[in-house]
Short mmCIF file of C-alpha atoms in Angstrom, two decimals:
data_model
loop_
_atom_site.label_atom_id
_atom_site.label_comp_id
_atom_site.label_asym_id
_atom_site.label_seq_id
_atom_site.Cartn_x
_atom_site.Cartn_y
_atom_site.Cartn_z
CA UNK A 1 12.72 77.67 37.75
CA UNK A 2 12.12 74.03 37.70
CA UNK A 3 14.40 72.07 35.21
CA UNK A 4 13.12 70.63 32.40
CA UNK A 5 13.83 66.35 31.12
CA UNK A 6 14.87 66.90 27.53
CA UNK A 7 13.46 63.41 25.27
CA UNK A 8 17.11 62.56 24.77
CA UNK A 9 17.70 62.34 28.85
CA UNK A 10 14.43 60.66 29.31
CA UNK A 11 15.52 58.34 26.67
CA UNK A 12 19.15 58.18 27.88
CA UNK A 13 17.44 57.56 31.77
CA UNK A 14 15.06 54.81 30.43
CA UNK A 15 18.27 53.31 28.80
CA UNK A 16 20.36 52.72 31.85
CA UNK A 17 17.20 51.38 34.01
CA UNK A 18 16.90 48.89 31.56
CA UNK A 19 21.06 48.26 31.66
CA UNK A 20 20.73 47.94 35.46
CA UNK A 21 17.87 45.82 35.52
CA UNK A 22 19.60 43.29 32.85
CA UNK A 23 23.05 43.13 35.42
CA UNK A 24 20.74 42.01 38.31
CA UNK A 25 20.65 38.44 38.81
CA UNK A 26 17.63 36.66 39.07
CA UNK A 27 16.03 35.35 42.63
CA UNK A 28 17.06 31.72 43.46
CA UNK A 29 14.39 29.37 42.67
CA UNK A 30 12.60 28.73 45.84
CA UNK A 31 12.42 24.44 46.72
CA UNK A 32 10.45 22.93 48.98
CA UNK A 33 10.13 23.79 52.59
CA UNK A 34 12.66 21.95 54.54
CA UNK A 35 11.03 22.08 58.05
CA UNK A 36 9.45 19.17 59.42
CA UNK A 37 5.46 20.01 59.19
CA UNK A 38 5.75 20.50 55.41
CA UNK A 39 7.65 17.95 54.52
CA UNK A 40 5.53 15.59 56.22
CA UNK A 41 2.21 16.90 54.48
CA UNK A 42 3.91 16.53 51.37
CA UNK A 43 4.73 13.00 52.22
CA UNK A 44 1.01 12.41 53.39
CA UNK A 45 -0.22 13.61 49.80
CA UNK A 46 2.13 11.46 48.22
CA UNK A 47 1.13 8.63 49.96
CA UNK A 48 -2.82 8.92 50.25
CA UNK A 49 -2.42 9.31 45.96
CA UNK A 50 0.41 7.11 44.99
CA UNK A 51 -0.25 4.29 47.48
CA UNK A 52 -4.05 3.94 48.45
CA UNK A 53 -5.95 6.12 45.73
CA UNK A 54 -4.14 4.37 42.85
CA UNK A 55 -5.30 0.95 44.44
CA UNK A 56 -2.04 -0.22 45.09
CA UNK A 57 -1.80 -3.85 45.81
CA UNK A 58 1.01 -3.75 48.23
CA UNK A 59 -1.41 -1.17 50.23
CA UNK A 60 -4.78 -2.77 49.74
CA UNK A 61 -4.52 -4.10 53.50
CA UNK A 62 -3.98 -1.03 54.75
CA UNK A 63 -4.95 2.28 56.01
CA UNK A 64 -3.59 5.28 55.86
CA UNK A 65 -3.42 7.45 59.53
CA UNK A 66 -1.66 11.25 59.64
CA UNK A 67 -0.92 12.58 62.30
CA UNK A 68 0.28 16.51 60.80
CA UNK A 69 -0.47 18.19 63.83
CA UNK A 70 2.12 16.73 66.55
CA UNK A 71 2.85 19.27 70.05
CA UNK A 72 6.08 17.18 70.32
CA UNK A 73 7.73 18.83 66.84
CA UNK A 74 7.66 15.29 65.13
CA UNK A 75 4.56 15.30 62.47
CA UNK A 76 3.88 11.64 61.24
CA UNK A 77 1.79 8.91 58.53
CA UNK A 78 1.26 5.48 60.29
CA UNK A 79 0.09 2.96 58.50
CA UNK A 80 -2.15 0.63 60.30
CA UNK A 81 -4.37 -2.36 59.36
CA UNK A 82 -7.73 -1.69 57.19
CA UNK A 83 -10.28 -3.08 59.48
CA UNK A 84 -8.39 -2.18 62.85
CA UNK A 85 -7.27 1.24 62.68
CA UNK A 86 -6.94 1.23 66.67
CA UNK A 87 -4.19 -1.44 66.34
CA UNK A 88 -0.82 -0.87 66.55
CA UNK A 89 0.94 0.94 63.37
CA UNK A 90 2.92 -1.49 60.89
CA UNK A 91 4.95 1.93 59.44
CA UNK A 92 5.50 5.01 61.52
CA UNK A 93 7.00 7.64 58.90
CA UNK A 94 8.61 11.00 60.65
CA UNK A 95 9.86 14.15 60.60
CA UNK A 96 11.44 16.57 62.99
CA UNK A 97 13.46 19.49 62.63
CA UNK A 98 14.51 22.11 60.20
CA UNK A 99 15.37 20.82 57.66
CA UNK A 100 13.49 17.69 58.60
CA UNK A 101 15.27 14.39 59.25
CA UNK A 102 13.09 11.56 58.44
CA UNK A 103 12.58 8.40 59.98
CA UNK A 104 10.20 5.34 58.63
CA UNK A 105 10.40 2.38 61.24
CA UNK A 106 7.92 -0.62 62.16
CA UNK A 107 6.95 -4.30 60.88
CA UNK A 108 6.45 -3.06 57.15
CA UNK A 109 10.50 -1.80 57.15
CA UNK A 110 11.15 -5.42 57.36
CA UNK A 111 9.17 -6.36 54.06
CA UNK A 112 10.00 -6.58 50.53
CA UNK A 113 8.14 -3.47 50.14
CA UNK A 114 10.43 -1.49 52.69
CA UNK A 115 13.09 -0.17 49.71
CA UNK A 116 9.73 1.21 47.79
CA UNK A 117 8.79 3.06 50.61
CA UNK A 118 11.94 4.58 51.10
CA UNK A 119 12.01 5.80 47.81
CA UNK A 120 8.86 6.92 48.03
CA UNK A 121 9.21 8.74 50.90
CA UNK A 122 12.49 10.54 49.83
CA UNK A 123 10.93 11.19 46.45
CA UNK A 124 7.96 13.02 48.17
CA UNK A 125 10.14 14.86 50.89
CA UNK A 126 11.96 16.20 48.41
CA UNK A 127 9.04 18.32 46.29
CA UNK A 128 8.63 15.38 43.53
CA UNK A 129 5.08 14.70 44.03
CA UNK A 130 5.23 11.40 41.21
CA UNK A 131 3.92 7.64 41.83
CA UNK A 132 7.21 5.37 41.17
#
């Protein structure tokens, strides 16, 4: 004979699934992925809309060149003139690693807009997707 769930112990059994759920803590909010390919993308998108979609002045000379899909483990934006993309880069931004350690270097790390772009950059890296 099979036994049988009286409505008080299905009621009582309901009751303490609900009391074990409620002690669970929630999951940790997932951030960002860390590793170097992501971050970089998300620094890409950042750039291509904050600096050269918005028509930023301090970009208007310039040209926007990702290079996401690196064999050496070091995913990269340069930044190279407008009407000579072949030229050398004036900003090199990169990533390697997990988490990713970034590096921004060339001419334009020189100029006044070199603080901006390391804001920027940080901003993006770290899953804030906002223009300044």
């Amino acid at each position: 004979m099979r036994p049988r769930l009286s409505v008080a112990n299905a009621a009582l059994l309901t009751a303490l699934a609900a009391a074990v759920a409620g002690c669970q803590s929630p999951a940790p909010a997932a951030g960002p992925n860390r590793a170097a390919l992501p971050t970089m993308e998300r620094v890409a998108l950042g750039a291509n809309a904050c600096w050269f979609k918005s028509n930023d002045p301090a970009f208007a000379a310039y040209k926007l060149a990702p290079e996401l899909n690196s064999f050496s483990g070091r995913p990269r934006i340069l930044l190279v003139h407008k009407g000579s993309p072949e030229s050398r880069p004036l900003l090199v931004v990169q990533a390697e690693g997990s988490p990713a350690r970034l590096q921004a270097f060339g001419p334009m790390m020189q100029e006044p807009v070199a603080g901006r772009i390391a804001a920027d950059v940080n901003r993006w890296s770290g899953g804030n997707n906002g223009c300044r």
